[in-house]
Amino acid sequence: MRRTTLAQPPAWSLPRLHEHFQGAADLELWTIPYYLTVLYSIKDPSTEAYRLVQAAVYQEMLHLQLVANIANAYGYSPTLAPPAYRGTAVPHLDFDLDTPNPTTEFTPYSAELGPLDAQRVNTMCLVEYPEWRTEREPDLADTQQAYGSIGEFYDALRVGMSELRAHVQGSRRQIDEFGPFYQGTPRLSITEFGDAGFRQAMTLVDIIVDQGEGQTQPIETVPTEFRNTADGFKDAWPHFQKFDHIRRLPRWPAVYAGEALPPSGSPGQQAQQRLVADFAGFLAVLNRMFAGEPVPAAFGVQMAKLGGDILACWQQQAIPRFS
Protein backbone atom coordinates (compact mmCIF):
# COMPACT_ATOMS: atom_id res chain seq x y z
CA MET A 1 0.00 0.00 0.00
CA ARG A 2 1.41 3.38 -0.98
CA ARG A 3 0.59 6.19 1.38
CA THR A 4 1.69 9.80 1.34
CA THR A 5 2.51 11.31 4.72
CA LEU A 6 1.51 14.96 4.85
CA ALA A 7 1.60 17.42 7.68
CA GLN A 8 -1.56 19.00 6.30
CA PRO A 9 -3.77 18.53 3.26
CA PRO A 10 -2.21 20.00 0.13
CA ALA A 11 -3.56 23.38 -0.91
CA TRP A 12 -5.77 23.27 -3.99
CA SER A 13 -5.56 25.77 -6.81
CA LEU A 14 -8.17 26.32 -9.51
CA PRO A 15 -5.93 24.74 -12.19
CA ARG A 16 -5.48 21.66 -10.00
CA LEU A 17 -9.23 21.44 -9.38
CA HIS A 18 -9.94 21.88 -13.09
CA GLU A 19 -7.47 19.09 -13.85
CA HIS A 20 -9.43 16.80 -11.55
CA PHE A 21 -12.73 17.80 -13.15
CA GLN A 22 -11.31 16.84 -16.54
CA GLY A 23 -10.13 13.56 -15.03
CA ALA A 24 -13.60 12.88 -13.62
CA ALA A 25 -15.16 13.56 -17.03
CA ASP A 26 -12.60 11.28 -18.71
CA LEU A 27 -13.34 8.48 -16.25
CA GLU A 28 -17.12 8.79 -16.46
CA LEU A 29 -16.94 8.86 -20.26
CA TRP A 30 -14.65 5.81 -20.31
CA THR A 31 -17.28 3.68 -18.59
CA ILE A 32 -20.03 4.46 -21.11
CA PRO A 33 -18.70 2.76 -24.28
CA TYR A 34 -17.20 -0.02 -22.16
CA TYR A 35 -20.51 -0.81 -20.46
CA LEU A 36 -22.51 -0.31 -23.67
CA THR A 37 -20.28 -2.77 -25.51
CA VAL A 38 -20.96 -5.36 -22.83
CA LEU A 39 -24.66 -4.51 -22.79
CA TYR A 40 -25.29 -4.99 -26.51
CA SER A 41 -23.27 -8.17 -26.62
CA ILE A 42 -26.11 -9.82 -24.66
CA LYS A 43 -28.55 -11.36 -27.13
CA ASP A 44 -31.64 -11.34 -24.91
CA PRO A 45 -32.53 -7.86 -23.56
CA SER A 46 -35.04 -9.34 -21.14
CA THR A 47 -32.34 -11.03 -19.05
CA GLU A 48 -31.42 -9.78 -15.60
CA ALA A 49 -27.79 -9.21 -16.63
CA TYR A 50 -28.85 -7.00 -19.54
CA ARG A 51 -31.16 -4.88 -17.42
CA LEU A 52 -28.59 -4.45 -14.64
CA VAL A 53 -25.90 -3.23 -17.04
CA GLN A 54 -28.40 -1.00 -18.83
CA ALA A 55 -29.43 0.64 -15.56
CA ALA A 56 -25.78 1.37 -14.73
CA VAL A 57 -25.18 2.84 -18.20
CA TYR A 58 -28.12 5.20 -17.81
CA GLN A 59 -26.63 6.42 -14.53
CA GLU A 60 -23.16 6.84 -16.04
CA MET A 61 -24.66 9.17 -18.63
CA LEU A 62 -26.25 11.14 -15.81
CA HIS A 63 -22.93 11.23 -13.95
CA LEU A 64 -21.11 12.68 -16.95
CA GLN A 65 -23.70 15.48 -17.12
CA LEU A 66 -23.36 16.14 -13.39
CA VAL A 67 -19.55 16.31 -13.60
CA ALA A 68 -19.88 18.83 -16.43
CA ASN A 69 -22.32 20.94 -14.40
CA ILE A 70 -20.04 20.94 -11.34
CA ALA A 71 -16.97 21.76 -13.43
CA ASN A 72 -18.71 24.58 -15.26
CA ALA A 73 -19.88 26.07 -11.96
CA TYR A 74 -16.19 26.26 -10.99
CA GLY A 75 -15.28 27.94 -14.27
CA TYR A 76 -14.11 24.95 -16.31
CA SER A 77 -15.78 23.28 -19.31
CA PRO A 78 -14.62 19.66 -19.78
CA THR A 79 -13.69 18.53 -23.27
CA LEU A 80 -14.23 14.95 -24.36
CA ALA A 81 -12.20 12.77 -26.72
CA PRO A 82 -12.68 9.10 -27.61
CA PRO A 83 -11.34 6.98 -24.73
CA ALA A 84 -8.57 4.42 -25.17
CA TYR A 85 -9.27 0.78 -24.31
CA ARG A 86 -5.94 -1.00 -24.03
CA GLY A 87 -4.44 -3.59 -21.73
CA THR A 88 -5.65 -3.15 -18.16
CA ALA A 89 -5.46 0.66 -17.95
CA VAL A 90 -8.48 2.54 -16.59
CA PRO A 91 -8.06 6.34 -16.70
CA HIS A 92 -6.76 7.94 -13.47
CA LEU A 93 -7.07 4.78 -11.36
CA ASP A 94 -4.35 2.45 -10.12
CA PHE A 95 -5.99 -0.50 -8.39
CA ASP A 96 -2.62 -1.71 -7.08
CA LEU A 97 -2.57 1.20 -4.61
CA ASP A 98 -5.25 -0.46 -2.48
CA THR A 99 -4.67 -2.96 0.32
CA PRO A 100 -5.98 -5.57 0.01
CA ASN A 101 -5.42 -5.35 -3.72
CA PRO A 102 -8.84 -5.98 -5.33
CA THR A 103 -7.26 -7.34 -8.51
CA THR A 104 -6.35 -10.52 -6.63
CA GLU A 105 -10.08 -11.25 -6.31
CA PHE A 106 -11.40 -9.73 -9.53
CA THR A 107 -9.19 -11.49 -12.02
CA PRO A 108 -8.74 -11.87 -14.92
CA TYR A 109 -9.63 -8.35 -15.99
CA SER A 110 -9.14 -6.31 -19.13
CA ALA A 111 -9.72 -2.71 -20.18
CA GLU A 112 -10.16 -3.82 -23.78
CA LEU A 113 -13.63 -3.81 -25.27
CA GLY A 114 -15.45 -7.12 -25.45
CA PRO A 115 -18.60 -9.09 -24.62
CA LEU A 116 -20.08 -10.03 -21.29
CA ASP A 117 -17.43 -12.37 -19.92
CA ALA A 118 -15.27 -12.80 -16.83
CA GLN A 119 -12.68 -10.23 -17.93
CA ARG A 120 -15.22 -7.50 -18.57
CA VAL A 121 -17.35 -8.17 -15.48
CA ASN A 122 -14.29 -8.20 -13.23
CA THR A 123 -13.17 -4.88 -14.70
CA MET A 124 -16.59 -3.36 -14.11
CA CYS A 125 -16.44 -4.53 -10.50
CA LEU A 126 -12.97 -3.02 -10.09
CA VAL A 127 -14.08 0.35 -11.50
CA GLU A 128 -16.99 0.44 -9.05
CA TYR A 129 -15.09 -1.17 -6.16
CA PRO A 130 -16.41 0.04 -2.78
CA GLU A 131 -13.95 2.34 -1.06
CA TRP A 132 -14.46 0.93 2.44
CA ARG A 133 -12.77 -2.30 1.40
CA THR A 134 -9.48 -0.49 0.72
CA GLU A 135 -8.91 -0.38 4.52
CA ARG A 136 -7.27 3.02 4.42
CA GLU A 137 -8.11 6.68 4.49
CA PRO A 138 -7.88 8.28 1.04
CA ASP A 139 -4.67 10.08 0.14
CA LEU A 140 -4.81 13.33 -1.79
CA ALA A 141 -2.68 12.72 -4.84
CA ASP A 142 -0.48 15.35 -6.42
CA THR A 143 -2.08 14.54 -9.77
CA GLN A 144 -5.37 12.97 -10.73
CA GLN A 145 -3.52 9.87 -11.95
CA ALA A 146 -2.74 8.29 -8.58
CA TYR A 147 -5.97 7.14 -6.95
CA GLY A 148 -6.61 3.56 -5.93
CA SER A 149 -10.39 3.75 -6.33
CA ILE A 150 -13.02 5.95 -7.88
CA GLY A 151 -14.32 6.68 -4.39
CA GLU A 152 -10.94 8.02 -3.34
CA PHE A 153 -10.87 10.16 -6.48
CA TYR A 154 -14.19 11.77 -5.55
CA ASP A 155 -13.11 12.19 -1.92
CA ALA A 156 -10.16 14.24 -3.13
CA LEU A 157 -12.42 16.22 -5.44
CA ARG A 158 -14.67 17.10 -2.51
CA VAL A 159 -11.68 18.60 -0.67
CA GLY A 160 -10.74 20.78 -3.61
CA MET A 161 -14.34 21.88 -4.13
CA SER A 162 -14.64 22.80 -0.46
CA GLU A 163 -11.41 24.80 -0.36
CA LEU A 164 -12.43 26.75 -3.49
CA ARG A 165 -16.15 27.12 -2.79
CA ALA A 166 -15.96 30.90 -3.20
CA HIS A 167 -15.41 30.38 -6.93
CA VAL A 168 -18.79 28.71 -7.57
CA GLN A 169 -20.78 30.56 -10.22
CA GLY A 170 -24.38 29.34 -10.35
CA SER A 171 -26.19 28.92 -13.68
CA ARG A 172 -22.96 28.85 -15.70
CA ARG A 173 -23.39 26.43 -18.61
CA GLN A 174 -25.73 24.06 -16.77
CA ILE A 175 -27.48 21.14 -18.50
CA ASP A 176 -30.42 19.03 -17.36
CA GLU A 177 -31.32 16.28 -19.81
CA PHE A 178 -32.20 13.69 -17.16
CA GLY A 179 -34.50 15.55 -14.77
CA PRO A 180 -37.63 13.79 -16.12
CA PHE A 181 -36.09 10.44 -15.08
CA TYR A 182 -35.38 11.62 -11.52
CA GLN A 183 -38.59 13.23 -10.33
CA GLY A 184 -37.71 12.78 -6.64
CA THR A 185 -34.16 14.08 -6.95
CA PRO A 186 -33.03 17.59 -5.98
CA ARG A 187 -32.09 19.95 -8.80
CA LEU A 188 -29.54 18.42 -11.18
CA SER A 189 -27.92 21.75 -11.92
CA ILE A 190 -26.21 24.51 -9.92
CA THR A 191 -28.05 27.83 -9.73
CA GLU A 192 -26.50 29.57 -6.70
CA PHE A 193 -23.17 31.28 -6.02
CA GLY A 194 -20.55 30.78 -3.30
CA ASP A 195 -21.52 28.66 -0.30
CA ALA A 196 -25.07 28.02 -1.52
CA GLY A 197 -23.80 26.91 -4.93
CA PHE A 198 -21.15 24.78 -3.24
CA ARG A 199 -23.86 22.91 -1.32
CA GLN A 200 -25.72 22.27 -4.58
CA ALA A 201 -22.49 21.01 -6.15
CA MET A 202 -21.89 18.66 -3.24
CA THR A 203 -25.40 17.23 -3.69
CA LEU A 204 -24.49 16.41 -7.29
CA VAL A 205 -21.36 14.62 -6.05
CA ASP A 206 -23.54 12.75 -3.54
CA ILE A 207 -25.74 11.53 -6.40
CA ILE A 208 -22.74 10.26 -8.33
CA VAL A 209 -21.17 8.55 -5.32
CA ASP A 210 -24.35 7.12 -3.81
CA GLN A 211 -25.43 5.56 -7.09
CA GLY A 212 -22.18 3.69 -7.30
CA GLU A 213 -19.09 5.76 -8.02
CA GLY A 214 -17.33 5.12 -4.74
CA GLN A 215 -20.07 3.68 -2.57
CA THR A 216 -18.83 3.08 0.95
CA GLN A 217 -20.16 -0.49 1.11
CA PRO A 218 -20.60 -3.28 -1.44
CA ILE A 219 -24.30 -3.63 -0.57
CA GLU A 220 -25.98 -0.40 0.43
CA THR A 221 -29.34 1.06 -0.45
CA VAL A 222 -29.14 4.06 -2.76
CA PRO A 223 -31.16 6.90 -1.18
CA THR A 224 -34.70 6.99 -2.52
CA GLU A 225 -34.34 10.55 -3.78
CA PHE A 226 -31.40 9.52 -5.99
CA ARG A 227 -33.21 6.69 -7.78
CA ASN A 228 -34.47 6.60 -11.35
CA THR A 229 -38.25 7.09 -11.32
CA ALA A 230 -38.85 6.25 -15.00
CA ASP A 231 -36.87 3.37 -16.50
CA GLY A 232 -34.35 2.12 -13.94
CA PHE A 233 -33.85 -1.44 -12.68
CA LYS A 234 -32.77 -2.43 -9.17
CA ASP A 235 -32.00 1.24 -8.55
CA ALA A 236 -31.64 0.66 -4.82
CA TRP A 237 -28.45 -1.25 -5.71
CA PRO A 238 -25.19 0.66 -6.23
CA HIS A 239 -23.18 -0.24 -9.32
CA PHE A 240 -20.81 -2.63 -7.58
CA GLN A 241 -23.72 -4.65 -6.25
CA LYS A 242 -25.25 -4.81 -9.74
CA PHE A 243 -22.04 -6.05 -11.34
CA ASP A 244 -21.05 -8.39 -8.54
CA HIS A 245 -24.53 -9.93 -8.75
CA ILE A 246 -23.94 -10.62 -12.44
CA ARG A 247 -20.54 -12.07 -11.58
CA ARG A 248 -22.16 -14.53 -9.18
CA LEU A 249 -24.99 -15.66 -11.47
CA PRO A 250 -24.92 -19.44 -11.97
CA ARG A 251 -25.33 -18.96 -15.72
CA TRP A 252 -24.75 -15.96 -17.94
CA PRO A 253 -26.93 -15.15 -20.95
CA ALA A 254 -25.85 -15.95 -24.49
CA VAL A 255 -23.68 -13.29 -26.11
CA TYR A 256 -22.45 -12.38 -29.57
CA ALA A 257 -18.89 -13.15 -30.64
CA GLY A 258 -16.75 -10.84 -32.72
CA GLU A 259 -13.28 -9.92 -33.85
CA ALA A 260 -11.50 -6.66 -33.14
CA LEU A 261 -10.13 -6.31 -36.69
CA PRO A 262 -12.63 -7.69 -39.23
CA PRO A 263 -11.47 -7.92 -42.86
CA SER A 264 -11.26 -4.69 -44.80
CA GLY A 265 -14.53 -3.90 -46.54
CA SER A 266 -16.46 -6.55 -44.60
CA PRO A 267 -19.87 -5.80 -43.05
CA GLY A 268 -18.20 -5.89 -39.64
CA GLN A 269 -15.62 -3.27 -40.55
CA GLN A 270 -18.29 -1.07 -42.14
CA ALA A 271 -20.36 -1.30 -38.95
CA GLN A 272 -17.31 -0.28 -36.92
CA GLN A 273 -16.70 2.71 -39.20
CA ARG A 274 -20.29 3.91 -38.77
CA LEU A 275 -19.94 3.65 -35.00
CA VAL A 276 -16.63 5.55 -34.99
CA ALA A 277 -18.16 8.35 -37.07
CA ASP A 278 -21.37 8.58 -35.04
CA PHE A 279 -19.50 8.49 -31.73
CA ALA A 280 -17.22 11.33 -32.89
CA GLY A 281 -20.29 13.35 -33.81
CA PHE A 282 -21.88 12.57 -30.44
CA LEU A 283 -18.80 13.77 -28.55
CA ALA A 284 -18.70 16.92 -30.66
CA VAL A 285 -22.27 17.69 -29.62
CA LEU A 286 -21.46 17.03 -25.95
CA ASN A 287 -18.46 19.35 -26.15
CA ARG A 288 -20.60 22.11 -27.58
CA MET A 289 -23.23 21.54 -24.88
CA PHE A 290 -20.60 21.62 -22.12
CA ALA A 291 -19.28 24.86 -23.63
CA GLY A 292 -22.68 26.48 -23.27
CA GLU A 293 -24.39 25.89 -26.62
CA PRO A 294 -28.06 24.84 -26.60
CA VAL A 295 -28.95 21.15 -26.52
CA PRO A 296 -29.83 20.12 -30.11
CA ALA A 297 -33.34 18.82 -30.70
CA ALA A 298 -32.02 15.51 -32.06
CA PHE A 299 -29.75 14.81 -29.08
CA GLY A 300 -31.90 11.93 -27.77
CA VAL A 301 -32.10 10.38 -31.24
CA GLN A 302 -28.33 10.65 -31.55
CA MET A 303 -27.83 8.79 -28.26
CA ALA A 304 -30.22 6.04 -29.35
CA LYS A 305 -28.44 5.65 -32.70
CA LEU A 306 -25.21 4.82 -30.90
CA GLY A 307 -26.93 1.82 -29.35
CA GLY A 308 -28.04 0.64 -32.75
CA ASP A 309 -24.52 1.07 -34.12
CA ILE A 310 -23.04 -1.00 -31.28
CA LEU A 311 -25.58 -3.77 -31.76
CA ALA A 312 -24.92 -3.76 -35.52
CA CYS A 313 -21.23 -4.35 -34.88
CA TRP A 314 -21.97 -7.40 -32.76
CA GLN A 315 -24.49 -8.71 -35.27
CA GLN A 316 -21.83 -8.46 -37.96
CA GLN A 317 -19.33 -10.41 -35.82
CA ALA A 318 -17.22 -7.33 -35.04
CA ILE A 319 -16.24 -6.05 -31.58
CA PRO A 320 -17.48 -2.45 -31.41
CA ARG A 321 -14.86 0.27 -31.63
CA PHE A 322 -15.19 3.97 -30.94
CA SER A 323 -12.02 5.44 -32.46
Coordinates of C-alpha atoms in Angstrom, one line a residue:
M1 CA 0.0 0.0 0.0
R2 CA 1.4 3.4 -1.0
R3 CA 0.6 6.2 1.4
T4 CA 1.7 9.8 1.3
T5 CA 2.5 11.3 4.7
L6 CA 1.5 15.0 4.8
A7 CA 1.6 17.4 7.7
Q8 CA -1.6 19.0 6.3
P9 CA -3.8 18.5 3.3
P10 CA -2.2 20.0 0.1
A11 CA -3.6 23.4 -0.9
W12 CA -5.8 23.3 -4.0
S13 CA -5.6 25.8 -6.8
L14 CA -8.2 26.3 -9.5
P15 CA -5.9 24.7 -12.2
R16 CA -5.5 21.7 -10.0
L17 CA -9.2 21.4 -9.4
H18 CA -9.9 21.9 -13.1
E19 CA -7.5 19.1 -13.9
H20 CA -9.4 16.8 -11.5
F21 CA -12.7 17.8 -13.2
Q22 CA -11.3 16.8 -16.5
G23 CA -10.1 13.6 -15.0
A24 CA -13.6 12.9 -13.6
A25 CA -15.2 13.6 -17.0
D26 CA -12.6 11.3 -18.7
L27 CA -13.3 8.5 -16.2
E28 CA -17.1 8.8 -16.5
L29 CA -16.9 8.9 -20.3
W30 CA -14.7 5.8 -20.3
T31 CA -17.3 3.7 -18.6
I32 CA -20.0 4.5 -21.1
P33 CA -18.7 2.8 -24.3
Y34 CA -17.2 0.0 -22.2
Y35 CA -20.5 -0.8 -20.5
L36 CA -22.5 -0.3 -23.7
T37 CA -20.3 -2.8 -25.5
V38 CA -21.0 -5.4 -22.8
L39 CA -24.7 -4.5 -22.8
Y40 CA -25.3 -5.0 -26.5
S41 CA -23.3 -8.2 -26.6
I42 CA -26.1 -9.8 -24.7
K43 CA -28.5 -11.4 -27.1
D44 CA -31.6 -11.3 -24.9
P45 CA -32.5 -7.9 -23.6
S46 CA -35.0 -9.3 -21.1
T47 CA -32.3 -11.0 -19.0
E48 CA -31.4 -9.8 -15.6
A49 CA -27.8 -9.2 -16.6
Y50 CA -28.9 -7.0 -19.5
R51 CA -31.2 -4.9 -17.4
L52 CA -28.6 -4.4 -14.6
V53 CA -25.9 -3.2 -17.0
Q54 CA -28.4 -1.0 -18.8
A55 CA -29.4 0.6 -15.6
A56 CA -25.8 1.4 -14.7
V57 CA -25.2 2.8 -18.2
Y58 CA -28.1 5.2 -17.8
Q59 CA -26.6 6.4 -14.5
E60 CA -23.2 6.8 -16.0
M61 CA -24.7 9.2 -18.6
L62 CA -26.2 11.1 -15.8
H63 CA -22.9 11.2 -13.9
L64 CA -21.1 12.7 -17.0
Q65 CA -23.7 15.5 -17.1
L66 CA -23.4 16.1 -13.4
V67 CA -19.5 16.3 -13.6
A68 CA -19.9 18.8 -16.4
N69 CA -22.3 20.9 -14.4
I70 CA -20.0 20.9 -11.3
A71 CA -17.0 21.8 -13.4
N72 CA -18.7 24.6 -15.3
A73 CA -19.9 26.1 -12.0
Y74 CA -16.2 26.3 -11.0
G75 CA -15.3 27.9 -14.3
Y76 CA -14.1 24.9 -16.3
S77 CA -15.8 23.3 -19.3
P78 CA -14.6 19.7 -19.8
T79 CA -13.7 18.5 -23.3
L80 CA -14.2 14.9 -24.4
A81 CA -12.2 12.8 -26.7
P82 CA -12.7 9.1 -27.6
P83 CA -11.3 7.0 -24.7
A84 CA -8.6 4.4 -25.2
Y85 CA -9.3 0.8 -24.3
R86 CA -5.9 -1.0 -24.0
G87 CA -4.4 -3.6 -21.7
T88 CA -5.6 -3.2 -18.2
A89 CA -5.5 0.7 -17.9
V90 CA -8.5 2.5 -16.6
P91 CA -8.1 6.3 -16.7
H92 CA -6.8 7.9 -13.5
L93 CA -7.1 4.8 -11.4
D94 CA -4.4 2.5 -10.1
F95 CA -6.0 -0.5 -8.4
D96 CA -2.6 -1.7 -7.1
L97 CA -2.6 1.2 -4.6
D98 CA -5.3 -0.5 -2.5
T99 CA -4.7 -3.0 0.3
P100 CA -6.0 -5.6 0.0
N101 CA -5.4 -5.4 -3.7
P102 CA -8.8 -6.0 -5.3
T103 CA -7.3 -7.3 -8.5
T104 CA -6.3 -10.5 -6.6
E105 CA -10.1 -11.2 -6.3
F106 CA -11.4 -9.7 -9.5
T107 CA -9.2 -11.5 -12.0
P108 CA -8.7 -11.9 -14.9
Y109 CA -9.6 -8.4 -16.0
S110 CA -9.1 -6.3 -19.1
A111 CA -9.7 -2.7 -20.2
E112 CA -10.2 -3.8 -23.8
L113 CA -13.6 -3.8 -25.3
G114 CA -15.4 -7.1 -25.5
P115 CA -18.6 -9.1 -24.6
L116 CA -20.1 -10.0 -21.3
D117 CA -17.4 -12.4 -19.9
A118 CA -15.3 -12.8 -16.8
Q119 CA -12.7 -10.2 -17.9
R120 CA -15.2 -7.5 -18.6
V121 CA -17.4 -8.2 -15.5
N122 CA -14.3 -8.2 -13.2
T123 CA -13.2 -4.9 -14.7
M124 CA -16.6 -3.4 -14.1
C125 CA -16.4 -4.5 -10.5
L126 CA -13.0 -3.0 -10.1
V127 CA -14.1 0.3 -11.5
E128 CA -17.0 0.4 -9.0
Y129 CA -15.1 -1.2 -6.2
P130 CA -16.4 0.0 -2.8
E131 CA -13.9 2.3 -1.1
W132 CA -14.5 0.9 2.4
R133 CA -12.8 -2.3 1.4
T134 CA -9.5 -0.5 0.7
E135 CA -8.9 -0.4 4.5
R136 CA -7.3 3.0 4.4
E137 CA -8.1 6.7 4.5
P138 CA -7.9 8.3 1.0
D139 CA -4.7 10.1 0.1
L140 CA -4.8 13.3 -1.8
A141 CA -2.7 12.7 -4.8
D142 CA -0.5 15.4 -6.4
T143 CA -2.1 14.5 -9.8
Q144 CA -5.4 13.0 -10.7
Q145 CA -3.5 9.9 -12.0
A146 CA -2.7 8.3 -8.6
Y147 CA -6.0 7.1 -7.0
G148 CA -6.6 3.6 -5.9
S149 CA -10.4 3.7 -6.3
I150 CA -13.0 6.0 -7.9
G151 CA -14.3 6.7 -4.4
E152 CA -10.9 8.0 -3.3
F153 CA -10.9 10.2 -6.5
Y154 CA -14.2 11.8 -5.6
D155 CA -13.1 12.2 -1.9
A156 CA -10.2 14.2 -3.1
L157 CA -12.4 16.2 -5.4
R158 CA -14.7 17.1 -2.5
V159 CA -11.7 18.6 -0.7
G160 CA -10.7 20.8 -3.6
M161 CA -14.3 21.9 -4.1
S162 CA -14.6 22.8 -0.5
E163 CA -11.4 24.8 -0.4
L164 CA -12.4 26.7 -3.5
R165 CA -16.1 27.1 -2.8
A166 CA -16.0 30.9 -3.2
H167 CA -15.4 30.4 -6.9
V168 CA -18.8 28.7 -7.6
Q169 CA -20.8 30.6 -10.2
G170 CA -24.4 29.3 -10.4
S171 CA -26.2 28.9 -13.7
R172 CA -23.0 28.9 -15.7
R173 CA -23.4 26.4 -18.6
Q174 CA -25.7 24.1 -16.8
I175 CA -27.5 21.1 -18.5
D176 CA -30.4 19.0 -17.4
E177 CA -31.3 16.3 -19.8
F178 CA -32.2 13.7 -17.2
G179 CA -34.5 15.6 -14.8
P180 CA -37.6 13.8 -16.1
F181 CA -36.1 10.4 -15.1
Y182 CA -35.4 11.6 -11.5
Q183 CA -38.6 13.2 -10.3
G184 CA -37.7 12.8 -6.6
T185 CA -34.2 14.1 -6.9
P186 CA -33.0 17.6 -6.0
R187 CA -32.1 20.0 -8.8
L188 CA -29.5 18.4 -11.2
S189 CA -27.9 21.8 -11.9
I190 CA -26.2 24.5 -9.9
T191 CA -28.1 27.8 -9.7
E192 CA -26.5 29.6 -6.7
F193 CA -23.2 31.3 -6.0
G194 CA -20.6 30.8 -3.3
D195 CA -21.5 28.7 -0.3
A196 CA -25.1 28.0 -1.5
G197 CA -23.8 26.9 -4.9
F198 CA -21.1 24.8 -3.2
R199 CA -23.9 22.9 -1.3
Q200 CA -25.7 22.3 -4.6
A201 CA -22.5 21.0 -6.2
M202 CA -21.9 18.7 -3.2
T203 CA -25.4 17.2 -3.7
L204 CA -24.5 16.4 -7.3
V205 CA -21.4 14.6 -6.1
D206 CA -23.5 12.8 -3.5
I207 CA -25.7 11.5 -6.4
I208 CA -22.7 10.3 -8.3
V209 CA -21.2 8.6 -5.3
D210 CA -24.4 7.1 -3.8
Q211 CA -25.4 5.6 -7.1
G212 CA -22.2 3.7 -7.3
E213 CA -19.1 5.8 -8.0
G214 CA -17.3 5.1 -4.7
Q215 CA -20.1 3.7 -2.6
T216 CA -18.8 3.1 1.0
Q217 CA -20.2 -0.5 1.1
P218 CA -20.6 -3.3 -1.4
I219 CA -24.3 -3.6 -0.6
E220 CA -26.0 -0.4 0.4
T221 CA -29.3 1.1 -0.4
V222 CA -29.1 4.1 -2.8
P223 CA -31.2 6.9 -1.2
T224 CA -34.7 7.0 -2.5
E225 CA -34.3 10.6 -3.8
F226 CA -31.4 9.5 -6.0
R227 CA -33.2 6.7 -7.8
N228 CA -34.5 6.6 -11.4
T229 CA -38.3 7.1 -11.3
A230 CA -38.8 6.2 -15.0
D231 CA -36.9 3.4 -16.5
G232 CA -34.4 2.1 -13.9
F233 CA -33.8 -1.4 -12.7
K234 CA -32.8 -2.4 -9.2
D235 CA -32.0 1.2 -8.6
A236 CA -31.6 0.7 -4.8
W237 CA -28.5 -1.2 -5.7
P238 CA -25.2 0.7 -6.2
H239 CA -23.2 -0.2 -9.3
F240 CA -20.8 -2.6 -7.6
Q241 CA -23.7 -4.6 -6.2
K242 CA -25.3 -4.8 -9.7
F243 CA -22.0 -6.0 -11.3
D244 CA -21.0 -8.4 -8.5
H245 CA -24.5 -9.9 -8.8
I246 CA -23.9 -10.6 -12.4
R247 CA -20.5 -12.1 -11.6
R248 CA -22.2 -14.5 -9.2
L249 CA -25.0 -15.7 -11.5
P250 CA -24.9 -19.4 -12.0
R251 CA -25.3 -19.0 -15.7
W252 CA -24.8 -16.0 -17.9
P253 CA -26.9 -15.2 -20.9
A254 CA -25.8 -16.0 -24.5
V255 CA -23.7 -13.3 -26.1
Y256 CA -22.5 -12.4 -29.6
A257 CA -18.9 -13.2 -30.6
G258 CA -16.8 -10.8 -32.7
E259 CA -13.3 -9.9 -33.9
A260 CA -11.5 -6.7 -33.1
L261 CA -10.1 -6.3 -36.7
P262 CA -12.6 -7.7 -39.2
P263 CA -11.5 -7.9 -42.9
S264 CA -11.3 -4.7 -44.8
G265 CA -14.5 -3.9 -46.5
S266 CA -16.5 -6.5 -44.6
P267 CA -19.9 -5.8 -43.1
G268 CA -18.2 -5.9 -39.6
Q269 CA -15.6 -3.3 -40.5
Q270 CA -18.3 -1.1 -42.1
A271 CA -20.4 -1.3 -38.9
Q272 CA -17.3 -0.3 -36.9
Q273 CA -16.7 2.7 -39.2
R274 CA -20.3 3.9 -38.8
L275 CA -19.9 3.7 -35.0
V276 CA -16.6 5.6 -35.0
A277 CA -18.2 8.4 -37.1
D278 CA -21.4 8.6 -35.0
F279 CA -19.5 8.5 -31.7
A280 CA -17.2 11.3 -32.9
G281 CA -20.3 13.3 -33.8
F282 CA -21.9 12.6 -30.4
L283 CA -18.8 13.8 -28.5
A284 CA -18.7 16.9 -30.7
V285 CA -22.3 17.7 -29.6
L286 CA -21.5 17.0 -26.0
N287 CA -18.5 19.3 -26.1
R288 CA -20.6 22.1 -27.6
M289 CA -23.2 21.5 -24.9
F290 CA -20.6 21.6 -22.1
A291 CA -19.3 24.9 -23.6
G292 CA -22.7 26.5 -23.3
E293 CA -24.4 25.9 -26.6
P294 CA -28.1 24.8 -26.6
V295 CA -29.0 21.2 -26.5
P296 CA -29.8 20.1 -30.1
A297 CA -33.3 18.8 -30.7
A298 CA -32.0 15.5 -32.1
F299 CA -29.8 14.8 -29.1
G300 CA -31.9 11.9 -27.8
V301 CA -32.1 10.4 -31.2
Q302 CA -28.3 10.7 -31.6
M303 CA -27.8 8.8 -28.3
A304 CA -30.2 6.0 -29.4
K305 CA -28.4 5.7 -32.7
L306 CA -25.2 4.8 -30.9
G307 CA -26.9 1.8 -29.3
G308 CA -28.0 0.6 -32.8
D309 CA -24.5 1.1 -34.1
I310 CA -23.0 -1.0 -31.3
L311 CA -25.6 -3.8 -31.8
A312 CA -24.9 -3.8 -35.5
C313 CA -21.2 -4.4 -34.9
W314 CA -22.0 -7.4 -32.8
Q315 CA -24.5 -8.7 -35.3
Q316 CA -21.8 -8.5 -38.0
Q317 CA -19.3 -10.4 -35.8
A318 CA -17.2 -7.3 -35.0
I319 CA -16.2 -6.1 -31.6
P320 CA -17.5 -2.4 -31.4
R321 CA -14.9 0.3 -31.6
F322 CA -15.2 4.0 -30.9
S323 CA -12.0 5.4 -32.5

